mmCIF file of C-alpha atoms in Angstrom:
data_model
loop_
_atom_site.group_PDB
_atom_site.id
_atom_site.type_symbol
_atom_site.label_atom_id
_atom_site.label_comp_id
_atom_site.label_asym_id
_atom_site.label_seq_id
_atom_site.Cartn_x
_atom_site.Cartn_y
_atom_site.Cartn_z
ATOM 1 C CA MET A 1 -64.794 -3.303 -13.943
ATOM 2 C CA VAL A 2 -64.411 -4.312 -10.314
ATOM 3 C CA GLU A 3 -67.589 -5.691 -8.907
ATOM 4 C CA PRO A 4 -68.699 -4.777 -5.389
ATOM 5 C CA GLY A 5 -67.477 -7.247 -2.798
ATOM 6 C CA PRO A 6 -69.160 -8.354 0.393
ATOM 7 C CA PRO A 7 -69.149 -6.023 3.405
ATOM 8 C CA GLY A 8 -65.682 -5.785 4.924
ATOM 9 C CA SER A 9 -63.909 -6.822 1.715
ATOM 10 C CA SER A 10 -61.544 -4.648 -0.308
ATOM 11 C CA GLY A 11 -63.329 -4.824 -3.642
ATOM 12 C CA GLY A 12 -65.893 -2.463 -5.170
ATOM 13 C CA ASP A 13 -66.989 1.123 -4.565
ATOM 14 C CA SER A 14 -69.571 0.371 -1.906
ATOM 15 C CA HIS A 15 -66.991 0.730 0.889
ATOM 16 C CA ASP A 16 -66.654 4.491 0.390
ATOM 17 C CA GLY A 17 -62.924 4.525 1.197
ATOM 18 C CA LYS A 18 -63.184 2.037 4.048
ATOM 19 C CA THR A 19 -61.190 -1.113 4.417
ATOM 20 C CA GLY A 20 -61.489 -4.390 6.266
ATOM 21 C CA GLY A 21 -60.878 -4.457 9.994
ATOM 22 C CA VAL A 22 -63.051 -3.831 12.974
ATOM 23 C CA LYS A 23 -66.376 -3.753 11.213
ATOM 24 C CA GLY A 24 -64.808 -1.685 8.421
ATOM 25 C CA TYR A 25 -64.798 1.497 10.494
ATOM 26 C CA LEU A 26 -61.140 2.384 9.797
ATOM 27 C CA THR A 27 -60.446 4.200 6.554
ATOM 28 C CA LYS A 28 -57.544 3.182 4.388
ATOM 29 C CA ARG A 29 -55.772 6.397 5.282
ATOM 30 C CA HIS A 30 -56.084 5.697 9.010
ATOM 31 C CA VAL A 31 -54.738 2.183 8.563
ATOM 32 C CA TYR A 32 -51.863 3.480 6.419
ATOM 33 C CA VAL A 33 -50.858 6.054 9.049
ATOM 34 C CA MET A 34 -51.120 3.507 11.845
ATOM 35 C CA GLY A 35 -49.065 1.026 9.830
ATOM 36 C CA CYS A 36 -46.319 3.552 9.169
ATOM 37 C CA THR A 37 -46.277 4.582 12.829
ATOM 38 C CA THR A 38 -46.044 0.956 13.940
ATOM 39 C CA LEU A 39 -43.282 0.262 11.426
ATOM 40 C CA LEU A 40 -41.327 3.332 12.541
ATOM 41 C CA PHE A 41 -41.680 2.399 16.221
ATOM 42 C CA SER A 42 -40.645 -1.185 15.506
ATOM 43 C CA THR A 43 -37.632 -0.095 13.497
ATOM 44 C CA VAL A 44 -36.446 2.284 16.224
ATOM 45 C CA TYR A 45 -37.067 -0.343 18.914
ATOM 46 C CA VAL A 46 -35.099 -3.040 17.064
ATOM 47 C CA TRP A 47 -32.320 -0.555 16.304
ATOM 48 C CA TYR A 48 -32.154 0.481 19.958
ATOM 49 C CA MET A 49 -32.267 -3.079 21.290
ATOM 50 C CA SER A 50 -29.624 -4.316 18.846
ATOM 51 C CA ASN A 51 -27.211 -1.664 20.109
ATOM 52 C CA GLY A 52 -27.921 -2.496 23.690
ATOM 53 C CA THR A 53 -27.092 0.963 25.095
ATOM 54 C CA SER A 54 -28.747 4.264 25.720
ATOM 55 C CA SER A 55 -26.171 6.138 23.629
ATOM 56 C CA LYS A 56 -28.382 6.062 20.533
ATOM 57 C CA VAL A 57 -31.293 7.556 22.461
ATOM 58 C CA SER A 58 -28.935 10.253 23.765
ATOM 59 C CA TYR A 59 -27.822 10.884 20.191
ATOM 60 C CA ILE A 60 -31.436 11.387 19.064
ATOM 61 C CA MET A 61 -32.181 13.694 21.987
ATOM 62 C CA SER A 62 -28.990 15.686 21.353
ATOM 63 C CA ASN A 63 -29.821 16.178 17.697
ATOM 64 C CA THR A 64 -33.405 17.118 18.537
ATOM 65 C CA GLN A 65 -32.001 19.787 20.856
ATOM 66 C CA ASP A 66 -29.717 20.990 18.056
ATOM 67 C CA LEU A 67 -32.751 21.384 15.790
ATOM 68 C CA ASP A 68 -34.597 23.292 18.508
ATOM 69 C CA ASP A 69 -31.599 25.593 18.937
ATOM 70 C CA PHE A 70 -31.445 26.049 15.168
ATOM 71 C CA HIS A 71 -35.037 27.319 15.053
ATOM 72 C CA LYS A 72 -34.631 29.543 18.114
ATOM 73 C CA THR A 73 -31.308 31.115 17.134
ATOM 74 C CA LYS A 74 -30.869 33.584 14.343
ATOM 75 C CA GLN A 75 -28.540 31.872 11.890
ATOM 76 C CA PRO A 76 -25.651 33.777 10.294
ATOM 77 C CA ARG A 77 -26.058 34.599 6.638
ATOM 78 C CA MET A 78 -24.219 32.338 4.219
ATOM 79 C CA THR A 79 -23.397 34.415 1.157
ATOM 80 C CA TYR A 80 -21.148 33.031 -1.538
ATOM 81 C CA THR A 81 -21.011 32.538 -5.279
ATOM 82 C CA LYS A 82 -23.543 30.050 -6.547
ATOM 83 C CA PRO A 83 -21.954 26.805 -7.830
ATOM 84 C CA GLN A 84 -22.386 26.307 -11.569
ATOM 85 C CA ILE A 85 -23.399 22.819 -12.683
ATOM 86 C CA LEU A 86 -22.116 23.365 -16.222
ATOM 87 C CA LYS A 87 -18.904 25.133 -15.225
ATOM 88 C CA PRO A 88 -16.575 22.903 -13.173
ATOM 89 C CA SER A 89 -14.259 24.797 -10.841
ATOM 90 C CA ARG A 90 -11.210 22.949 -12.229
ATOM 91 C CA SER A 91 -10.928 21.440 -15.702
ATOM 92 C CA ASP A 92 -7.194 20.709 -15.589
ATOM 93 C CA VAL A 93 -7.284 17.936 -12.972
ATOM 94 C CA LEU A 94 -9.393 14.932 -11.982
ATOM 95 C CA MET A 95 -11.779 15.975 -9.218
ATOM 96 C CA MET A 96 -13.722 12.745 -8.656
ATOM 97 C CA THR A 97 -12.705 9.087 -8.606
ATOM 98 C CA PRO A 98 -14.738 6.318 -10.270
ATOM 99 C CA TRP A 99 -16.082 5.415 -6.802
ATOM 100 C CA PHE A 100 -17.266 9.000 -6.205
ATOM 101 C CA ALA A 101 -14.540 10.065 -3.797
ATOM 102 C CA PRO A 102 -13.635 13.751 -4.258
ATOM 103 C CA ILE A 103 -10.014 14.705 -4.936
ATOM 104 C CA VAL A 104 -9.191 17.891 -3.064
ATOM 105 C CA TRP A 105 -7.446 20.626 -5.046
ATOM 106 C CA GLU A 106 -7.318 24.361 -4.514
ATOM 107 C CA GLY A 107 -10.400 25.898 -6.104
ATOM 108 C CA THR A 108 -12.656 22.866 -5.650
ATOM 109 C CA TYR A 109 -14.221 23.769 -2.295
ATOM 110 C CA ASN A 110 -15.417 26.699 -0.181
ATOM 111 C CA SER A 111 -13.646 26.756 3.194
ATOM 112 C CA GLU A 112 -16.231 29.058 4.788
ATOM 113 C CA ILE A 113 -19.060 26.629 4.095
ATOM 114 C CA LEU A 114 -17.027 23.676 5.336
ATOM 115 C CA ASN A 115 -15.830 25.432 8.489
ATOM 116 C CA GLU A 116 -19.393 26.327 9.430
ATOM 117 C CA GLN A 117 -20.589 22.743 8.924
ATOM 118 C CA PHE A 118 -17.792 21.247 11.029
ATOM 119 C CA ARG A 119 -18.183 23.856 13.767
ATOM 120 C CA ARG A 120 -21.838 22.880 14.094
ATOM 121 C CA ARG A 121 -20.680 19.308 14.682
ATOM 122 C CA ASN A 122 -18.284 20.430 17.438
ATOM 123 C CA VAL A 123 -15.424 18.451 15.911
ATOM 124 C CA THR A 124 -12.040 17.848 17.564
ATOM 125 C CA VAL A 125 -9.193 16.660 15.332
ATOM 126 C CA GLY A 126 -6.231 14.552 16.437
ATOM 127 C CA LEU A 127 -2.900 15.043 14.651
ATOM 128 C CA THR A 128 -0.370 12.225 15.187
ATOM 129 C CA VAL A 129 3.379 12.498 14.600
ATOM 130 C CA PHE A 130 6.339 10.306 15.529
ATOM 131 C CA ALA A 131 9.424 12.084 16.864
ATOM 132 C CA ILE A 132 11.706 9.156 17.622
ATOM 133 C CA LYS A 133 15.421 9.604 18.323
ATOM 134 C CA LYS A 134 16.837 12.660 16.538
ATOM 135 C CA TYR A 135 13.567 13.332 14.706
ATOM 136 C CA VAL A 136 12.539 15.248 17.817
ATOM 137 C CA VAL A 137 14.505 18.204 16.359
ATOM 138 C CA PHE A 138 11.727 18.736 13.810
ATOM 139 C CA LEU A 139 8.997 19.201 16.412
ATOM 140 C CA ASN A 140 9.436 22.915 17.022
ATOM 141 C CA LYS A 141 8.999 23.923 13.385
ATOM 142 C CA PHE A 142 6.226 21.376 12.919
ATOM 143 C CA LEU A 143 4.154 22.636 15.868
ATOM 144 C CA GLU A 144 4.757 26.326 15.179
ATOM 145 C CA THR A 145 3.598 26.038 11.589
ATOM 146 C CA ALA A 146 0.678 23.767 12.563
ATOM 147 C CA GLU A 147 -0.552 26.443 14.948
ATOM 148 C CA THR A 148 -0.527 28.910 12.051
ATOM 149 C CA TYR A 149 -2.076 26.758 9.322
ATOM 150 C CA PHE A 150 -3.593 23.489 10.593
ATOM 151 C CA MET A 151 -7.336 23.369 11.353
ATOM 152 C CA VAL A 152 -7.481 27.071 12.189
ATOM 153 C CA GLY A 153 -10.498 27.840 14.376
ATOM 154 C CA HIS A 154 -11.037 24.207 15.392
ATOM 155 C CA ARG A 155 -10.023 22.139 18.411
ATOM 156 C CA VAL A 156 -6.885 20.036 17.942
ATOM 157 C CA ASN A 157 -4.981 17.444 19.971
ATOM 158 C CA TYR A 158 -1.364 17.029 18.891
ATOM 159 C CA TYR A 159 -0.453 13.428 19.711
ATOM 160 C CA ILE A 160 3.337 13.220 19.809
ATOM 161 C CA PHE A 161 4.842 9.740 19.972
ATOM 162 C CA THR A 162 8.410 10.021 21.223
ATOM 163 C CA ASP A 163 11.124 8.256 23.179
ATOM 164 C CA ARG A 164 12.406 11.647 24.371
ATOM 165 C CA PRO A 165 9.463 13.349 26.127
ATOM 166 C CA GLU A 166 11.760 15.785 27.924
ATOM 167 C CA GLU A 167 12.832 17.230 24.555
ATOM 168 C CA VAL A 168 9.322 18.076 23.321
ATOM 169 C CA PRO A 169 9.340 21.887 22.877
ATOM 170 C CA LYS A 170 6.904 24.203 24.644
ATOM 171 C CA VAL A 171 5.156 25.919 21.769
ATOM 172 C CA PRO A 172 2.422 28.536 22.501
ATOM 173 C CA LEU A 173 -0.976 27.068 21.602
ATOM 174 C CA LYS A 174 -4.284 28.690 20.779
ATOM 175 C CA GLU A 175 -7.380 28.017 22.873
ATOM 176 C CA GLY A 176 -8.787 24.517 22.453
ATOM 177 C CA ARG A 177 -5.495 23.039 21.234
ATOM 178 C CA ASN A 178 -3.338 20.664 23.287
ATOM 179 C CA VAL A 179 -0.074 18.750 23.050
ATOM 180 C CA VAL A 180 -0.363 15.172 24.312
ATOM 181 C CA VAL A 181 2.995 13.421 24.721
ATOM 182 C CA LEU A 182 2.901 9.638 24.356
ATOM 183 C CA GLN A 183 6.136 7.984 25.422
ATOM 184 C CA VAL A 184 7.126 4.952 23.351
ATOM 185 C CA GLN A 185 10.259 2.891 22.888
ATOM 186 C CA ASN A 186 12.605 3.247 19.959
ATOM 187 C CA TYR A 187 14.019 0.539 17.746
ATOM 188 C CA PRO A 188 17.535 0.056 16.363
ATOM 189 C CA ARG A 189 16.483 0.339 12.709
ATOM 190 C CA TRP A 190 14.531 3.283 11.262
ATOM 191 C CA GLN A 191 12.564 0.836 9.098
ATOM 192 C CA GLU A 192 11.296 -0.877 12.234
ATOM 193 C CA ILE A 193 10.297 2.474 13.739
ATOM 194 C CA SER A 194 8.413 3.335 10.564
ATOM 195 C CA MET A 195 6.525 0.053 10.523
ATOM 196 C CA ARG A 196 5.683 0.167 14.245
ATOM 197 C CA ARG A 197 3.707 3.372 13.671
ATOM 198 C CA MET A 198 0.753 1.312 12.489
ATOM 199 C CA GLU A 199 0.750 -0.778 15.659
ATOM 200 C CA LEU A 200 0.943 2.225 17.965
ATOM 201 C CA ILE A 201 -1.740 4.253 16.176
ATOM 202 C CA SER A 202 -3.988 1.192 16.197
ATOM 203 C CA ASN A 203 -3.499 0.551 19.923
ATOM 204 C CA PHE A 204 -3.962 4.168 20.989
ATOM 205 C CA SER A 205 -6.979 4.607 18.697
ATOM 206 C CA GLN A 206 -8.756 1.839 20.546
ATOM 207 C CA GLN A 207 -7.611 2.808 24.038
ATOM 208 C CA GLN A 208 -7.550 6.614 23.972
ATOM 209 C CA PHE A 209 -8.202 8.489 20.733
ATOM 210 C CA ILE A 210 -11.722 7.108 20.281
ATOM 211 C CA ASN A 211 -12.732 8.930 23.497
ATOM 212 C CA GLU A 212 -11.047 12.243 22.695
ATOM 213 C CA VAL A 213 -11.290 13.154 19.013
ATOM 214 C CA SER A 214 -13.582 12.706 16.017
ATOM 215 C CA TYR A 215 -10.916 12.411 13.325
ATOM 216 C CA LEU A 216 -7.257 11.429 13.147
ATOM 217 C CA VAL A 217 -4.723 12.934 10.748
ATOM 218 C CA CYS A 218 -1.472 10.937 10.619
ATOM 219 C CA VAL A 219 1.547 12.743 9.164
ATOM 220 C CA ASP A 220 5.361 12.794 9.108
ATOM 221 C CA VAL A 221 7.138 15.130 11.519
ATOM 222 C CA ASP A 222 9.993 16.203 9.227
ATOM 223 C CA MET A 223 7.662 18.613 7.451
ATOM 224 C CA ARG A 224 6.294 22.122 7.832
ATOM 225 C CA PHE A 225 2.898 23.635 7.085
ATOM 226 C CA THR A 226 3.110 26.508 4.613
ATOM 227 C CA ASP A 227 -0.557 27.101 3.786
ATOM 228 C CA GLN A 228 -4.027 26.321 5.118
ATOM 229 C CA VAL A 229 -4.859 22.672 5.833
ATOM 230 C CA GLY A 230 -8.388 22.598 7.165
ATOM 231 C CA VAL A 231 -11.554 20.566 7.460
ATOM 232 C CA GLU A 232 -11.701 20.132 3.683
ATOM 233 C CA ILE A 233 -9.429 17.106 4.179
ATOM 234 C CA LEU A 234 -11.718 15.335 6.650
ATOM 235 C CA SER A 235 -13.692 12.276 5.609
ATOM 236 C CA ASP A 236 -14.295 8.726 6.795
ATOM 237 C CA LEU A 237 -11.026 7.579 5.227
ATOM 238 C CA PHE A 238 -8.575 9.668 3.221
ATOM 239 C CA GLY A 239 -5.180 9.263 1.598
ATOM 240 C CA THR A 240 -2.810 11.629 -0.199
ATOM 241 C CA LEU A 241 -1.422 11.308 -3.712
ATOM 242 C CA HIS A 242 2.322 10.766 -3.588
ATOM 243 C CA PRO A 243 4.145 13.763 -5.120
ATOM 244 C CA HIS A 244 6.399 11.496 -7.182
ATOM 245 C CA PHE A 245 3.606 9.406 -8.696
ATOM 246 C CA TYR A 246 0.439 11.510 -8.978
ATOM 247 C CA ALA A 247 0.724 11.637 -12.787
ATOM 248 C CA ALA A 248 2.343 8.208 -13.279
ATOM 249 C CA GLU A 249 0.866 5.134 -14.926
ATOM 250 C CA ARG A 250 -0.039 2.124 -12.814
ATOM 251 C CA GLN A 251 2.939 0.106 -14.012
ATOM 252 C CA SER A 252 5.290 2.764 -12.615
ATOM 253 C CA PHE A 253 3.913 2.609 -9.068
ATOM 254 C CA THR A 254 6.377 1.208 -6.549
ATOM 255 C CA TYR A 255 3.859 -1.199 -5.051
ATOM 256 C CA GLU A 256 5.202 -4.337 -3.426
ATOM 257 C CA ARG A 257 5.369 -6.768 -6.382
ATOM 258 C CA ARG A 258 6.492 -9.958 -4.605
ATOM 259 C CA PRO A 259 3.524 -12.321 -4.189
ATOM 260 C CA ALA A 260 5.020 -13.725 -0.975
ATOM 261 C CA SER A 261 4.420 -10.388 0.812
ATOM 262 C CA GLN A 262 1.109 -9.433 2.396
ATOM 263 C CA ALA A 263 1.559 -6.017 0.718
ATOM 264 C CA TYR A 264 1.598 -7.548 -2.780
ATOM 265 C CA VAL A 265 -0.395 -5.722 -5.448
ATOM 266 C CA PRO A 266 -0.647 -7.320 -8.930
ATOM 267 C CA SER A 267 0.522 -5.221 -11.883
ATOM 268 C CA ASP A 268 -3.021 -4.813 -13.239
ATOM 269 C CA GLU A 269 -4.533 -3.523 -9.968
ATOM 270 C CA GLY A 270 -4.452 -0.216 -8.133
ATOM 271 C CA ASP A 271 -5.768 3.288 -8.737
ATOM 272 C CA PHE A 272 -3.196 5.712 -7.337
ATOM 273 C CA TYR A 273 0.010 5.583 -5.345
ATOM 274 C CA TYR A 274 -0.513 7.073 -1.882
ATOM 275 C CA ALA A 275 2.065 8.668 0.422
ATOM 276 C CA GLY A 276 2.619 7.042 3.796
ATOM 277 C CA GLY A 277 3.228 10.472 5.320
ATOM 278 C CA PHE A 278 -0.345 11.830 5.214
ATOM 279 C CA PHE A 279 -3.501 9.762 5.760
ATOM 280 C CA GLY A 280 -6.414 9.683 8.168
ATOM 281 C CA GLY A 281 -10.145 9.544 8.744
ATOM 282 C CA THR A 282 -12.524 8.852 11.590
ATOM 283 C CA VAL A 283 -10.885 7.178 14.575
ATOM 284 C CA MET A 284 -12.642 3.890 13.844
ATOM 285 C CA GLU A 285 -11.601 3.840 10.187
ATOM 286 C CA VAL A 286 -8.000 4.682 11.066
ATOM 287 C CA TYR A 287 -8.055 1.976 13.721
ATOM 288 C CA MET A 288 -9.173 -0.613 11.181
ATOM 289 C CA LEU A 289 -6.591 0.528 8.611
ATOM 290 C CA THR A 290 -3.651 0.548 11.016
ATOM 291 C CA LYS A 291 -4.676 -2.720 12.648
ATOM 292 C CA LYS A 292 -4.921 -4.474 9.294
ATOM 293 C CA CYS A 293 -1.565 -3.071 8.118
ATOM 294 C CA HIS A 294 0.175 -3.999 11.357
ATOM 295 C CA GLU A 295 -1.157 -7.552 11.247
ATOM 296 C CA ALA A 296 0.006 -7.905 7.648
ATOM 297 C CA MET A 297 3.477 -6.637 8.555
ATOM 298 C CA MET A 298 3.702 -9.140 11.405
ATOM 299 C CA VAL A 299 2.864 -11.972 8.975
ATOM 300 C CA ASP A 300 5.598 -10.732 6.645
ATOM 301 C CA LYS A 301 8.060 -10.495 9.501
ATOM 302 C CA ALA A 302 7.332 -14.074 10.562
ATOM 303 C CA ASN A 303 8.024 -15.114 6.971
ATOM 304 C CA GLY A 304 11.259 -13.134 6.765
ATOM 305 C CA ILE A 305 9.857 -10.549 4.313
ATOM 306 C CA GLU A 306 9.930 -6.760 4.503
ATOM 307 C CA ALA A 307 7.830 -4.822 2.000
ATOM 308 C CA ILE A 308 9.753 -2.529 -0.329
ATOM 309 C CA TRP A 309 8.456 0.686 1.264
ATOM 310 C CA HIS A 310 7.533 -0.757 4.650
ATOM 311 C CA ASP A 311 4.308 0.673 6.129
ATOM 312 C CA GLU A 312 3.662 2.745 2.975
ATOM 313 C CA SER A 313 3.506 -0.457 0.919
ATOM 314 C CA HIS A 314 0.901 -1.931 3.256
ATOM 315 C CA LEU A 315 -1.065 1.333 3.252
ATOM 316 C CA ASN A 316 -1.227 1.202 -0.546
ATOM 317 C CA LYS A 317 -2.365 -2.424 -0.483
ATOM 318 C CA TYR A 318 -5.151 -1.466 1.946
ATOM 319 C CA PHE A 319 -6.338 1.407 -0.249
ATOM 320 C CA VAL A 320 -6.554 -0.883 -3.280
ATOM 321 C CA TYR A 321 -9.293 -2.913 -1.592
ATOM 322 C CA TYR A 322 -10.714 -0.415 0.902
ATOM 323 C CA LYS A 323 -11.159 2.700 -1.201
ATOM 324 C CA PRO A 324 -10.626 6.053 0.539
ATOM 325 C CA THR A 325 -13.705 8.254 0.696
ATOM 326 C CA LYS A 326 -11.632 11.341 -0.076
ATOM 327 C CA ILE A 327 -8.218 11.851 -1.703
ATOM 328 C CA LEU A 328 -5.884 14.772 -1.111
ATOM 329 C CA SER A 329 -3.941 16.204 -4.037
ATOM 330 C CA PRO A 330 -0.127 16.621 -3.888
ATOM 331 C CA GLU A 331 -0.741 20.113 -2.490
ATOM 332 C CA TYR A 332 -0.969 18.358 0.869
ATOM 333 C CA LEU A 333 2.433 16.688 0.704
ATOM 334 C CA TRP A 334 5.027 18.237 -1.540
ATOM 335 C CA ASP A 335 8.790 18.376 -1.973
ATOM 336 C CA ASP A 336 10.197 21.540 -3.543
ATOM 337 C CA ASP A 337 12.953 19.462 -5.131
ATOM 338 C CA LEU A 338 10.219 18.433 -7.608
ATOM 339 C CA GLY A 339 9.708 21.999 -8.791
ATOM 340 C CA ARG A 340 6.358 23.808 -9.137
ATOM 341 C CA PRO A 341 4.049 22.232 -11.743
ATOM 342 C CA GLU A 342 1.322 24.500 -13.092
ATOM 343 C CA ILE A 343 -1.497 22.434 -11.602
ATOM 344 C CA LEU A 344 -0.096 23.002 -8.094
ATOM 345 C CA LYS A 345 -1.830 26.206 -6.978
ATOM 346 C CA LYS A 346 -0.813 25.686 -3.323
ATOM 347 C CA ARG A 347 2.000 23.971 -1.430
ATOM 348 C CA ARG A 348 0.416 23.304 1.924
ATOM 349 C CA PHE A 349 2.716 20.789 3.634
ATOM 350 C CA LEU A 350 6.367 20.756 2.607
ATOM 351 C CA ALA A 351 9.256 18.391 3.234
ATOM 352 C CA LEU A 352 12.098 19.984 5.152
ATOM 353 C CA PRO A 353 15.622 19.774 3.719
ATOM 354 C CA LYS A 354 17.626 17.240 5.741
ATOM 355 C CA SER A 355 20.311 14.603 5.695
ATOM 356 C CA HIS A 356 18.639 11.251 6.309
ATOM 357 C CA ALA A 357 22.012 9.663 7.053
ATOM 358 C CA ALA A 358 22.589 12.128 9.884
ATOM 359 C CA ILE A 359 19.225 11.456 11.535
ATOM 360 C CA ARG A 360 18.148 7.878 10.944
ATOM 361 C CA ASN A 361 19.257 5.301 13.509
ATOM 362 C CA LYS A 362 20.711 8.090 15.723
#
């Protein structure tokens, strides 16, 4: 039994719901509401002051306007089959990593739902490719197929890094899609060109991309799109399972195994082996990835070391310790020389047949 306390105290029943304060006139509920309001205001104020700019306030106002528009506008109906908790859409493949990153396979997502969500966010996607030296010959097929299959219905900037800007083809583009030619130097060795990609993407992410697009998708140019590649791939940071190693054991991965290299991965570490020809994420996440990989490659170069698979080796090292938030299945980077396994319902981005000897270092 709690005995009545003196006037203004918190004990007993004699206060009839009142609490201490200015002569006990404020009820507990009033104090609680005032406390929450004060806490909310303080939190917002500290958050705003710590950022030191009005951009956060603009963000709040923009989103408030979006909510107002949502209530005023009649929303389109969203009709689709209800997801079944006890019936997974795919039982033949892994769909979630131990760190809760989804693995994207055909049949595991609804493109209509995703397209609507990303359209509401007014997203623009940047697609980077390197067409150095004779690799410029792949641009026409790459751009034509991208216009048919890549991010259909969304705004896209094609960022083409090349030493031959005059040879970039004029491909008809849909509304809201642009080709941006970025002239860069070439290097005598194709390995050096491959490794310099990280430096260039890092530099341009900081200087240009951050102001123009929401996400970056970084791919190889000697490929063609053969099926839809849409917003289902987008996440803070994503990588793609290498078509040669998606079913392999860890010990079979061609990680860099020399401890002297910055790309070194011990034999008992690593989750998957990722392809260097398809990765991406938000501009800031891609900036951090490419900056870290470039710095590591420069340390190796100073020490006279070159990782076994160049930038791909450093990408894999990064993903060991900075886990991707989404992983793309081999549907998103495939080579028909590997056949057509039953689990592969789609072949979305295919390697083109070519003679490397005839193109590299030319």
